[in-house]
Coordinates of C-alpha atoms and ligand atoms in Angstrom, one line a residue:
M20 CA 0.0 0.0 0.0
D21 CA 1.3 3.5 -0.9
K22 CA 1.6 5.1 2.5
T23 CA 3.4 8.1 1.1
L24 CA 0.1 9.7 0.1
T25 CA -1.2 9.8 3.7
S26 CA -0.2 8.9 7.2
H27 CA -3.8 9.2 8.4
A28 CA -3.9 6.1 10.7
G29 CA -7.7 5.7 10.6
L30 CA -7.8 5.9 6.9
L31 CA -4.9 3.4 6.4
A32 CA -6.5 1.0 8.8
W33 CA -9.9 1.2 7.1
V34 CA -8.3 0.7 3.6
E35 CA -6.4 -2.3 5.0
E36 CA -9.5 -3.8 6.5
S37 CA -11.4 -3.3 3.3
T38 CA -8.6 -4.9 1.3
R39 CA -8.7 -8.0 3.5
L40 CA -12.5 -8.1 3.0
C41 CA -12.8 -7.5 -0.7
Q42 CA -9.5 -9.2 -1.7
P43 CA -8.6 -7.0 -4.7
E44 CA -5.6 -7.9 -6.9
R45 CA -4.1 -4.4 -6.4
V46 CA -4.9 -1.2 -4.6
H47 CA -4.6 2.2 -6.3
W48 CA -4.7 5.4 -4.3
C49 CA -6.2 8.1 -6.5
T50 CA -4.2 11.4 -6.8
G51 CA -6.6 13.2 -9.1
S52 CA -3.9 14.0 -11.6
E53 CA -4.5 14.4 -15.3
D54 CA -2.0 11.6 -16.0
E55 CA -3.9 9.3 -13.7
A56 CA -7.2 10.2 -15.5
Q57 CA -5.7 9.4 -18.8
W58 CA -4.4 6.1 -17.5
L59 CA -7.8 5.2 -16.1
I60 CA -9.4 6.1 -19.4
S61 CA -6.9 4.0 -21.5
T62 CA -7.4 1.1 -19.1
M63 CA -11.2 1.3 -19.5
V64 CA -11.0 1.8 -23.3
A65 CA -8.8 -1.3 -23.5
A66 CA -11.4 -3.2 -21.4
K67 CA -14.3 -1.8 -23.5
G68 CA -15.7 -0.1 -20.5
L69 CA -15.4 3.3 -22.3
I70 CA -15.8 4.1 -26.0
P71 CA -13.9 7.1 -27.4
L72 CA -16.1 9.7 -29.1
N73 CA -15.2 11.8 -32.1
H74 CA -12.1 13.6 -30.7
D75 CA -12.2 16.5 -33.1
E76 CA -15.8 17.4 -32.2
W77 CA -15.9 16.1 -28.6
P78 CA -12.3 16.2 -27.3
N79 CA -11.6 13.9 -24.3
C80 CA -15.2 12.7 -24.3
Y81 CA -16.1 9.0 -23.8
L82 CA -19.2 6.9 -23.8
H83 CA -19.9 4.4 -21.0
R84 CA -22.7 1.8 -21.3
S85 CA -24.0 0.5 -18.0
N86 CA -25.5 -2.9 -17.5
P87 CA -29.1 -2.6 -18.8
N88 CA -30.3 -3.8 -15.4
D89 CA -28.6 -0.9 -13.8
V90 CA -29.7 2.4 -15.2
A91 CA -31.2 4.5 -12.4
R92 CA -31.2 5.1 -8.7
V93 CA -33.0 2.3 -6.9
E94 CA -35.2 3.7 -4.1
D95 CA -36.6 0.4 -3.1
R96 CA -33.1 -0.9 -2.4
T97 CA -31.9 2.2 -0.6
F98 CA -31.8 2.0 3.2
I99 CA -31.3 4.3 6.1
C100 CA -29.7 2.1 8.8
S101 CA -30.3 4.1 11.9
Q102 CA -30.3 2.4 15.2
S103 CA -34.1 2.9 15.5
P104 CA -36.5 2.5 12.6
D105 CA -38.3 5.5 14.0
D106 CA -35.3 7.7 13.1
A107 CA -35.5 6.6 9.4
G108 CA -39.2 7.4 9.4
P109 CA -42.1 6.2 7.2
T110 CA -40.7 7.5 3.9
N111 CA -37.4 5.6 4.0
H112 CA -36.6 2.0 3.9
W113 CA -34.9 0.9 7.1
M114 CA -32.6 -2.0 7.9
A115 CA -31.0 -2.6 11.4
P116 CA -27.3 -1.5 11.2
D117 CA -25.9 -4.8 12.4
E118 CA -28.1 -6.8 10.0
A119 CA -27.2 -4.5 7.1
K120 CA -23.5 -4.8 7.8
K121 CA -23.7 -8.6 8.1
L122 CA -25.5 -8.8 4.8
L123 CA -23.5 -6.3 2.8
Y124 CA -20.1 -7.4 4.2
S125 CA -20.9 -11.0 3.1
I126 CA -21.4 -9.6 -0.4
F127 CA -18.3 -7.6 -0.2
E128 CA -16.2 -10.6 0.8
G129 CA -13.9 -11.5 -2.1
S130 CA -16.0 -9.2 -4.4
M131 CA -12.9 -7.5 -5.8
K132 CA -10.9 -10.6 -6.6
G133 CA -8.9 -10.0 -9.8
R134 CA -9.9 -6.4 -9.8
T135 CA -8.2 -3.1 -8.8
M136 CA -9.5 -1.4 -5.7
Y137 CA -9.4 2.4 -6.1
V138 CA -9.2 4.5 -3.0
V139 CA -10.9 7.8 -3.9
P140 CA -10.4 10.6 -1.4
Y141 CA -12.7 13.6 -2.1
I142 CA -14.0 16.9 -0.8
M143 CA -17.6 17.9 -0.9
G144 CA -17.5 21.7 -1.2
P145 CA -14.8 24.1 -2.3
A146 CA -11.2 23.3 -1.1
G147 CA -10.4 25.5 1.8
S148 CA -14.1 26.3 2.6
P149 CA -14.9 26.0 6.3
F150 CA -18.1 24.3 5.3
S151 CA -16.6 21.5 3.1
K152 CA -16.4 17.9 4.2
V153 CA -14.1 15.0 3.3
G154 CA -15.2 11.6 2.1
V155 CA -13.3 8.6 1.0
E156 CA -14.8 6.1 -1.4
I157 CA -13.3 2.7 -1.9
T158 CA -14.5 1.3 -5.2
D159 CA -13.7 -1.4 -7.7
S160 CA -15.0 0.7 -10.6
A161 CA -12.6 2.8 -12.7
Y162 CA -15.8 4.6 -14.1
V163 CA -16.7 5.6 -10.6
A164 CA -13.1 6.9 -9.9
L165 CA -13.2 8.9 -13.1
S166 CA -16.7 10.3 -12.4
M167 CA -15.7 11.2 -8.9
R168 CA -12.8 13.2 -10.3
I169 CA -15.3 15.3 -12.3
M170 CA -18.0 15.5 -9.6
T171 CA -15.8 16.3 -6.6
R172 CA -12.5 17.8 -5.6
M173 CA -10.7 14.4 -5.7
G174 CA -7.3 13.0 -4.9
K175 CA -4.3 14.6 -3.2
I176 CA -6.2 17.8 -2.4
A177 CA -8.6 15.8 -0.2
L178 CA -5.8 14.0 1.6
E179 CA -4.1 17.3 2.3
T180 CA -7.4 18.7 3.7
L181 CA -7.8 15.5 5.8
G182 CA -4.3 15.8 7.3
T183 CA -3.3 13.1 9.8
E184 CA -6.4 13.2 12.0
G185 CA -9.2 14.8 10.1
A186 CA -12.7 13.3 10.0
F187 CA -14.0 11.7 6.8
V188 CA -17.1 9.8 5.8
P189 CA -16.1 6.3 4.6
G190 CA -18.0 4.8 1.7
L191 CA -17.3 1.2 0.5
H192 CA -18.6 0.4 -3.0
S193 CA -18.3 -2.7 -5.2
T194 CA -20.1 -3.4 -8.4
A195 CA -19.8 -7.1 -7.3
E196 CA -21.8 -9.1 -9.8
L197 CA -24.3 -6.3 -10.7
D198 CA -27.0 -8.6 -9.3
P199 CA -30.1 -6.5 -9.0
E200 CA -31.5 -8.9 -6.4
K201 CA -28.5 -8.2 -4.2
R202 CA -28.3 -4.5 -4.9
Y203 CA -28.2 -2.4 -1.7
I204 CA -27.4 1.2 -1.0
C205 CA -27.1 1.6 2.8
H206 CA -26.4 4.6 4.9
F207 CA -25.4 4.6 8.6
P208 CA -26.1 8.0 10.0
D209 CA -25.6 7.0 13.6
E210 CA -22.0 5.7 13.2
K211 CA -19.4 8.1 14.7
E212 CA -17.9 8.9 11.3
R213 CA -21.1 7.9 9.5
L214 CA -20.8 5.2 6.8
I215 CA -22.0 4.3 3.3
L216 CA -22.1 0.8 1.9
S217 CA -23.1 0.2 -1.7
V218 CA -23.1 -3.1 -3.7
N219 CA -24.2 -4.5 -7.0
S220 CA -24.7 -1.2 -8.9
G221 CA -22.2 0.9 -10.9
Y222 CA -24.6 3.6 -11.8
G223 CA -25.0 7.3 -10.9
G224 CA -26.3 8.1 -7.4
N225 CA -26.0 4.4 -6.4
A226 CA -22.3 4.4 -7.0
L227 CA -20.9 8.0 -6.9
L228 CA -21.1 8.1 -3.2
G229 CA -20.3 11.7 -2.8
K230 CA -23.5 12.9 -4.4
K231 CA -26.9 11.6 -3.1
C232 CA -25.5 9.3 -0.5
F233 CA -23.1 11.7 1.2
A234 CA -24.1 15.2 0.2
L235 CA -27.8 14.6 0.8
R236 CA -28.6 11.5 2.9
I237 CA -25.7 11.6 5.3
A238 CA -25.3 15.4 5.1
S239 CA -29.0 16.0 6.0
A240 CA -28.4 14.0 9.2
L241 CA -25.2 16.0 9.9
A242 CA -27.1 19.2 9.2
R243 CA -29.8 18.3 11.7
D244 CA -27.2 17.6 14.3
E245 CA -25.0 20.7 13.5
G246 CA -27.8 23.3 12.8
W247 CA -27.6 23.7 9.0
L248 CA -29.4 22.5 5.9
A249 CA -28.4 20.0 3.2
E250 CA -30.8 20.3 0.4
H251 CA -31.7 19.0 -3.1
M252 CA -31.4 22.5 -4.5
L253 CA -29.9 24.4 -7.4
I254 CA -28.3 27.7 -6.7
L255 CA -28.4 30.6 -9.2
E256 CA -27.2 34.1 -9.4
L257 CA -29.4 36.9 -10.8
E258 CA -27.7 40.1 -11.8
D259 CA -29.7 43.2 -12.6
P260 CA -28.7 45.8 -15.3
Q261 CA -26.9 47.8 -12.6
G262 CA -24.7 44.9 -11.6
E263 CA -26.5 44.1 -8.3
K264 CA -26.6 40.4 -7.6
L265 CA -29.1 38.3 -5.8
Y266 CA -29.1 34.6 -5.2
F267 CA -31.9 31.9 -5.3
T268 CA -31.9 28.3 -4.4
G269 CA -34.5 26.0 -5.9
A270 CA -35.8 22.6 -4.8
F271 CA -37.4 20.6 -7.6
P272 CA -37.9 16.8 -7.8
S273 CA -35.6 14.8 -10.0
A274 CA -35.7 15.6 -13.7
C275 CA -38.0 18.7 -13.4
G276 CA -35.5 21.0 -15.2
K277 CA -33.2 22.0 -12.3
T278 CA -30.2 21.9 -14.6
N279 CA -32.0 24.0 -17.2
L280 CA -33.1 26.6 -14.6
A281 CA -29.6 26.7 -13.1
M282 CA -28.2 27.5 -16.6
L283 CA -31.2 29.6 -17.7
E284 CA -30.4 31.7 -20.8
S285 CA -31.7 35.2 -20.0
I286 CA -34.3 36.5 -22.4
F287 CA -33.4 40.1 -21.4
P288 CA -29.8 40.9 -22.5
D289 CA -29.2 43.3 -19.6
W290 CA -30.2 40.7 -17.0
K291 CA -27.7 37.9 -16.3
V292 CA -28.4 34.5 -14.8
R293 CA -25.4 32.6 -13.7
T294 CA -24.9 29.1 -12.3
I295 CA -23.6 28.2 -8.8
G296 CA -24.9 24.6 -8.7
D297 CA -27.6 22.5 -10.4
D298 CA -28.5 19.8 -7.8
I299 CA -27.3 20.2 -4.2
A300 CA -27.0 23.1 -1.8
W301 CA -25.5 23.2 1.7
L302 CA -26.9 26.2 3.6
R303 CA -25.7 27.8 6.8
I304 CA -26.6 30.9 8.8
G305 CA -24.0 33.5 8.3
E306 CA -22.6 36.0 10.8
D307 CA -24.7 38.7 9.0
G308 CA -27.9 36.8 9.8
R309 CA -28.5 35.7 6.2
L310 CA -28.6 32.2 4.9
W311 CA -25.5 31.3 2.8
A312 CA -25.2 28.5 0.3
V313 CA -22.4 26.4 -1.0
N314 CA -22.5 23.9 -3.9
P315 CA -20.8 20.8 -2.6
E316 CA -20.2 19.4 -6.1
A317 CA -17.7 20.2 -8.8
G318 CA -19.6 18.8 -11.8
F319 CA -22.9 18.2 -13.3
F320 CA -24.5 14.7 -13.7
G321 CA -27.3 15.9 -16.0
V322 CA -30.0 14.1 -17.9
A323 CA -29.0 14.0 -21.6
P324 CA -32.4 13.4 -23.3
G325 CA -34.1 16.7 -24.1
T326 CA -30.8 18.7 -23.8
S327 CA -30.2 20.7 -26.9
E328 CA -28.9 24.1 -28.2
K329 CA -32.5 25.2 -27.9
T330 CA -33.3 24.0 -24.4
N331 CA -30.0 24.5 -22.7
P332 CA -27.1 26.0 -24.8
S333 CA -25.0 26.4 -21.7
A334 CA -25.2 22.7 -21.0
M335 CA -24.3 21.9 -24.6
E336 CA -21.2 24.0 -24.3
T337 CA -20.3 22.6 -20.9
I338 CA -20.3 19.0 -22.2
R339 CA -18.3 19.6 -25.4
S340 CA -15.1 18.3 -23.8
N341 CA -13.8 16.3 -20.9
T342 CA -17.2 14.7 -20.4
L343 CA -18.3 11.1 -19.7
F344 CA -21.6 10.2 -21.4
T345 CA -23.5 7.2 -19.9
N346 CA -26.2 5.3 -21.9
V347 CA -26.6 7.8 -24.7
A348 CA -26.6 6.7 -28.4
R349 CA -23.7 7.2 -30.8
T350 CA -23.6 8.3 -34.4
D351 CA -21.4 6.6 -37.0
D352 CA -19.2 9.7 -36.8
G353 CA -18.6 9.0 -33.1
D354 CA -20.8 11.9 -31.8
P355 CA -23.1 11.3 -28.8
W356 CA -26.8 11.4 -29.6
W357 CA -30.0 11.4 -27.7
E358 CA -33.7 12.1 -28.3
G359 CA -34.2 15.8 -28.3
I360 CA -30.7 16.8 -29.4
G361 CA -31.8 17.2 -33.0
P362 CA -32.7 15.1 -36.1
A363 CA -31.6 11.5 -36.1
P364 CA -28.8 10.6 -38.6
E365 CA -29.2 7.7 -41.0
F366 CA -27.8 5.2 -38.5
L367 CA -27.4 5.2 -34.8
T368 CA -25.9 2.8 -32.3
D369 CA -28.3 2.7 -29.5
W370 CA -27.4 2.7 -25.8
K371 CA -27.2 -1.1 -25.7
G372 CA -24.8 -1.2 -28.6
E373 CA -27.1 -2.2 -31.4
R374 CA -26.7 -0.3 -34.7
R375 CA -30.1 0.6 -36.3
P376 CA -31.5 3.0 -38.9
G377 CA -32.1 6.4 -37.4
D378 CA -35.8 6.2 -38.4
D379 CA -36.3 2.9 -36.7
T380 CA -38.8 4.3 -34.2
A381 CA -40.5 0.9 -33.8
G382 CA -37.2 -0.5 -32.3
G383 CA -37.6 1.8 -29.3
R384 CA -35.5 4.7 -28.0
F385 CA -31.9 5.1 -28.9
S386 CA -30.8 6.7 -25.7
Q387 CA -31.8 5.4 -22.3
P388 CA -34.4 7.8 -20.8
N389 CA -32.2 8.4 -17.7
S390 CA -28.9 8.6 -19.8
R391 CA -26.5 11.2 -18.5
F392 CA -23.6 13.5 -19.0
T393 CA -20.9 13.9 -16.3
A394 CA -19.1 17.2 -16.9
P395 CA -16.9 19.7 -15.0
A396 CA -18.9 22.7 -13.7
K397 CA -15.9 25.0 -14.4
Q398 CA -16.6 24.4 -18.2
C399 CA -20.1 25.9 -17.9
P400 CA -20.2 29.3 -19.8
T401 CA -22.7 30.6 -17.2
I402 CA -20.8 29.5 -14.1
S403 CA -20.6 32.4 -11.6
P404 CA -17.2 33.7 -10.5
H405 CA -18.6 33.2 -7.0
W406 CA -19.3 29.5 -7.4
E407 CA -16.3 28.4 -5.3
D408 CA -16.4 31.2 -2.8
P409 CA -15.5 29.6 0.5
Q410 CA -18.3 31.3 2.4
G411 CA -20.8 30.6 -0.3
V412 CA -23.4 33.1 -1.6
P413 CA -26.2 34.8 0.4
I414 CA -29.6 33.5 -0.4
S415 CA -32.5 36.0 -0.8
G416 CA -35.1 33.6 -2.3
I417 CA -36.0 29.9 -2.0
L418 CA -38.0 28.3 -4.8
F419 CA -40.0 25.2 -4.4
G420 CA -41.5 23.6 -7.5
G421 CA -42.9 20.6 -9.1
R422 CA -44.4 19.2 -12.3
R423 CA -48.1 19.7 -11.9
N424 CA -50.7 19.9 -14.7
D425 CA -53.0 22.1 -12.6
T426 CA -53.8 23.5 -9.1
M427 CA -50.4 25.2 -8.5
P428 CA -50.1 28.6 -10.1
L429 CA -47.1 29.7 -12.1
V430 CA -45.6 31.5 -9.1
L431 CA -46.7 31.9 -5.5
E432 CA -45.2 33.8 -2.7
A433 CA -45.4 32.3 0.8
N434 CA -46.9 34.4 3.6
S435 CA -44.2 33.6 6.1
W436 CA -41.3 31.1 6.7
E437 CA -43.8 28.7 8.3
H438 CA -46.1 28.9 5.3
G439 CA -43.1 28.5 3.0
V440 CA -42.1 25.3 4.9
F441 CA -45.7 24.2 4.4
L442 CA -45.4 24.8 0.7
G443 CA -42.2 22.8 0.6
A444 CA -43.6 20.0 2.8
T445 CA -46.6 19.6 0.5
M446 CA -44.8 19.7 -2.8
A447 CA -46.0 17.2 -5.4
S448 CA -44.8 16.3 -8.8
Q449 CA -45.5 13.9 -11.6
T450 CA -42.8 11.2 -11.5
T451 CA -40.2 10.9 -14.3
A452 CA -37.6 8.4 -15.5
A453 CA -34.9 9.4 -12.9
A454 CA -36.1 7.2 -10.1
G455 CA -37.2 4.1 -12.1
G456 CA -40.8 2.8 -11.5
A457 CA -44.0 4.2 -13.0
Q458 CA -43.9 7.6 -14.7
G459 CA -46.4 10.4 -14.7
V460 CA -47.9 9.6 -11.3
L461 CA -48.5 12.5 -8.9
R462 CA -46.3 11.9 -5.9
R463 CA -45.7 14.1 -2.8
D464 CA -42.0 14.9 -2.6
P465 CA -41.4 17.3 0.3
M466 CA -38.7 19.8 -0.5
A467 CA -37.7 17.3 -3.3
M468 CA -36.0 15.3 -0.5
L469 CA -38.3 12.3 -0.4
P470 CA -35.5 9.9 -1.8
F471 CA -32.7 11.8 -0.1
C472 CA -33.6 12.7 3.5
G473 CA -31.4 10.6 5.8
Y474 CA -33.8 10.7 8.8
H475 CA -37.5 11.0 9.8
M476 CA -39.2 13.5 7.5
G477 CA -41.3 14.8 10.4
D478 CA -38.1 15.7 12.2
Y479 CA -36.8 17.2 9.0
F480 CA -39.8 19.6 8.8
A481 CA -39.3 20.5 12.5
H482 CA -35.6 21.2 11.7
W483 CA -36.7 23.6 8.9
L484 CA -39.1 25.3 11.2
E485 CA -36.4 25.6 13.9
M486 CA -33.9 27.0 11.3
G487 CA -36.5 29.7 10.5
K488 CA -36.5 30.8 14.1
R489 CA -32.7 31.0 14.0
I490 CA -32.3 33.0 10.8
P491 CA -32.5 36.7 11.6
N492 CA -32.9 37.7 8.0
P493 CA -34.4 34.7 6.2
P494 CA -34.9 34.3 2.5
K495 CA -38.5 34.7 1.1
I496 CA -40.0 31.5 0.0
F497 CA -41.9 30.9 -3.4
H498 CA -43.5 28.0 -5.1
V499 CA -43.3 27.8 -8.9
N500 CA -44.9 25.5 -11.5
W501 CA -43.8 25.8 -15.1
F502 CA -45.8 22.7 -16.1
Q503 CA -49.6 23.6 -16.2
K504 CA -51.5 22.2 -19.1
D505 CA -54.6 23.2 -21.0
D506 CA -57.5 20.9 -21.6
E507 CA -55.8 19.5 -24.7
G508 CA -52.7 18.6 -22.8
N509 CA -50.5 21.5 -24.1
F510 CA -48.2 23.4 -21.8
L511 CA -49.6 26.8 -21.0
W512 CA -46.3 28.4 -20.1
P513 CA -43.4 28.4 -22.6
G514 CA -40.8 27.6 -19.9
Y515 CA -37.0 27.6 -20.4
G516 CA -35.7 31.2 -20.8
E517 CA -39.2 32.6 -20.1
N518 CA -38.9 31.3 -16.5
L519 CA -36.8 34.4 -15.9
R520 CA -40.1 36.4 -15.8
P521 CA -41.5 34.7 -12.6
L522 CA -37.9 35.0 -11.2
L523 CA -37.9 38.7 -11.8
W524 CA -41.3 39.0 -10.0
A525 CA -39.9 37.1 -7.1
R526 CA -36.9 39.5 -7.0
E527 CA -39.2 42.4 -6.9
R528 CA -41.2 40.9 -4.0
I529 CA -37.9 40.4 -2.2
L530 CA -37.0 44.0 -2.8
G531 CA -40.5 45.0 -1.4
V532 CA -42.1 46.0 -4.7
G533 CA -43.9 44.0 -7.4
E534 CA -47.7 44.1 -8.1
A535 CA -49.3 41.2 -6.2
I536 CA -52.7 39.9 -5.0
E537 CA -53.2 38.0 -1.8
T538 CA -55.2 34.8 -2.4
P539 CA -56.2 32.0 0.0
I540 CA -53.1 30.0 -0.9
G541 CA -50.5 32.8 -0.9
T542 CA -49.6 35.9 -2.9
V543 CA -49.6 35.8 -6.7
P544 CA -48.7 38.4 -9.3
T545 CA -51.5 40.6 -10.7
P546 CA -52.0 39.4 -14.4
D547 CA -49.8 42.3 -15.5
G548 CA -47.6 42.2 -12.4
M549 CA -44.9 40.2 -14.1
N550 CA -42.8 41.7 -16.9
L551 CA -44.5 40.2 -20.0
E552 CA -42.6 42.4 -22.5
G553 CA -42.1 40.5 -25.8
L554 CA -44.2 37.5 -24.8
S555 CA -47.4 36.9 -26.6
L556 CA -49.7 34.5 -24.8
A557 CA -53.3 33.8 -26.0
E558 CA -56.0 35.8 -24.2
G559 CA -56.8 34.5 -20.8
V560 CA -53.7 32.3 -20.5
M561 CA -52.0 34.5 -17.9
E562 CA -55.1 34.5 -15.8
R563 CA -55.3 30.8 -16.1
L564 CA -51.6 30.4 -15.1
L565 CA -52.2 32.4 -12.0
E566 CA -55.7 31.1 -11.2
V567 CA -56.6 29.8 -7.7
N568 CA -59.4 27.3 -8.2
H569 CA -61.2 26.9 -4.9
D570 CA -62.8 23.5 -5.7
R571 CA -59.4 22.1 -6.7
W572 CA -57.8 23.6 -3.5
A573 CA -60.5 22.0 -1.3
Q574 CA -59.5 18.7 -2.8
E575 CA -55.8 19.6 -2.4
C576 CA -56.4 20.2 1.3
D577 CA -57.9 16.7 1.6
A578 CA -54.9 15.3 -0.3
I579 CA -52.5 17.2 2.0
A580 CA -54.2 16.0 5.1
K581 CA -53.8 12.4 3.9
H582 CA -50.1 13.1 3.1
F583 CA -49.6 14.6 6.5
E584 CA -51.0 11.4 8.2
T585 CA -47.8 9.7 6.9
F586 CA -45.8 11.5 9.5
G587 CA -48.0 10.6 12.5
E588 CA -47.0 12.3 15.8
K589 CA -43.8 13.7 14.3
L590 CA -45.8 16.1 12.1
P591 CA -45.0 19.5 13.6
P592 CA -48.1 21.3 14.9
A593 CA -47.1 24.4 13.0
L594 CA -47.8 22.5 9.7
S595 CA -51.2 21.1 10.8
A596 CA -52.0 24.7 11.8
E597 CA -51.0 25.9 8.3
L598 CA -53.3 23.3 6.8
E599 CA -56.2 24.2 9.0
A600 CA -55.7 27.9 8.2
L601 CA -55.6 27.1 4.4
R602 CA -58.8 25.1 4.7
Q603 CA -60.5 28.1 6.3
R604 CA -59.3 30.5 3.7
V605 CA -60.2 28.2 0.8
G606 CA -63.7 27.8 2.2
Ligands
O2Y749 O1 -28.1 9.2 -9.8 C1 -28.8 8.7 -10.7 O2 -28.9 7.6 -11.0 C2 -29.7 9.6 -11.5 S1 -30.7 10.6 -10.6 C3 -29.9 12.2 -10.5 C4 -28.8 12.5 -11.1 C5 -28.3 13.8 -11.0 C6 -28.9 14.7 -10.2 N1 -30.1 14.4 -9.6 C7 -30.6 13.2 -9.7 C8 -31.9 12.9 -9.0 O3 -32.5 11.9 -9.1 O4 -32.3 13.9 -8.3
MN750 MN1 -31.1 15.6 -8.1

């Protein structure tokens, strides 16, 4: 073992213990260097685990095809292994920690025979930030090591940050036999250093342990204990024509356009929108009494299908080089291709490796619906110069949002922090391909954290309410819904760059201006309260987008009451009170 990279006794002991258990042929400590990345790439290309793409058009870009049984996060095989099932709560799967360890360690035993074990030290958060945290992932997947290099600050920098005695979150991962029946993603929030164990998947959030496992599930438990928030939120910067900047976070369920919003192309040339992060925010109360946010990640793991020059030109520029594509199709010229990028060429090799005519629609999709790009955030043309500020950025507005055909207006301002927490706690969205399972079903997804909260969601709501009491100058909270449809099923709102308009209205409200009407469900813009310059909507559409339908809201109150029953005695009284008050107002 190369002890020259670290003399951290705890880390060396854990790597030794894991080596004894998994029995790899060799152990490689990742440094994060460019040479190492190229060595990993060439090793994977030789083993057919990566396919080079057209180097002239897509320099240093590669395609990875995962096992077709392993294409998305697996919520039903994801466990919170707290001592008590009550701490995991009704929305998580729970396994007793000793039972989980026994089961998973038996799968890990000898799982890396003949393979290389990569030790991947990484930092979540900017290097040098007081809010960053170190993790170490041990994995037998070179794809994971390469992806972690893009998604985190990986290698020597993390070991330097760790020093000889620093704390780190250990995560042991093996693709084992990729057996979906023995696939487990387990989190141990009650261990002293916490712990993540993941077996039998090599895909995304199941395998890149810094992302959903650490930065959300484990971090949300840390945040509860330490008095901060770890959230499934984008962070964006809005700069006005005078150069004044204001920052929003936004919580949206998986595949609701968070990446597109984080990289929004401004429709007004003198207003700038810049990206701080597209998926996760760590938020703390600053000395100035405001809430400050850091993006713990260093890259984007974005959904490829639907991404195009039209829908997200910034993402297209970001992924032009140094990007790993997973489960997209490939053209004969070696370009990556997916549904929504543009017209299909004459032939395409689909995500499973079968070459078919581009017009073979009967043969099914060419890219997997949850296919992804993994790209460095620093390549994003809209990345903010403040994206790595060690103290983060001060948040003025929090957006909650979901994909709803009706009921929720285009934009809604909460009456108070408690009401905002209520809006977050009752968020609902039609499901998409990101989580596997049925699509298009309305599911409650509080704060977009349903799959990611590492403890009882009732306690999580209480933590949010408690945080509100502790923030002297809290952000305003809004709910947005870009996805309302007319009776023919067409979207009423054009979305994408046009989403700047509701954002500008939210900004005005934060600044204490902005034409608004109070309604039973919160405050909405007057029909001409938003800047609609240059937008031609059919008559009555704006009214419909902002409508509060009392009958629907009476039904919504019943649905919320049912949703709240899930949390039993742990539902904070402040949220039941919000529901009762809403019922009274809706009539
Ligand atoms: O991790 C996966 O398997 C895909 S899901 C995902 C990827 C990037 C960002 N967010 C998500 C999500 O499900 O929220
Ligand atoms: Mn996400």
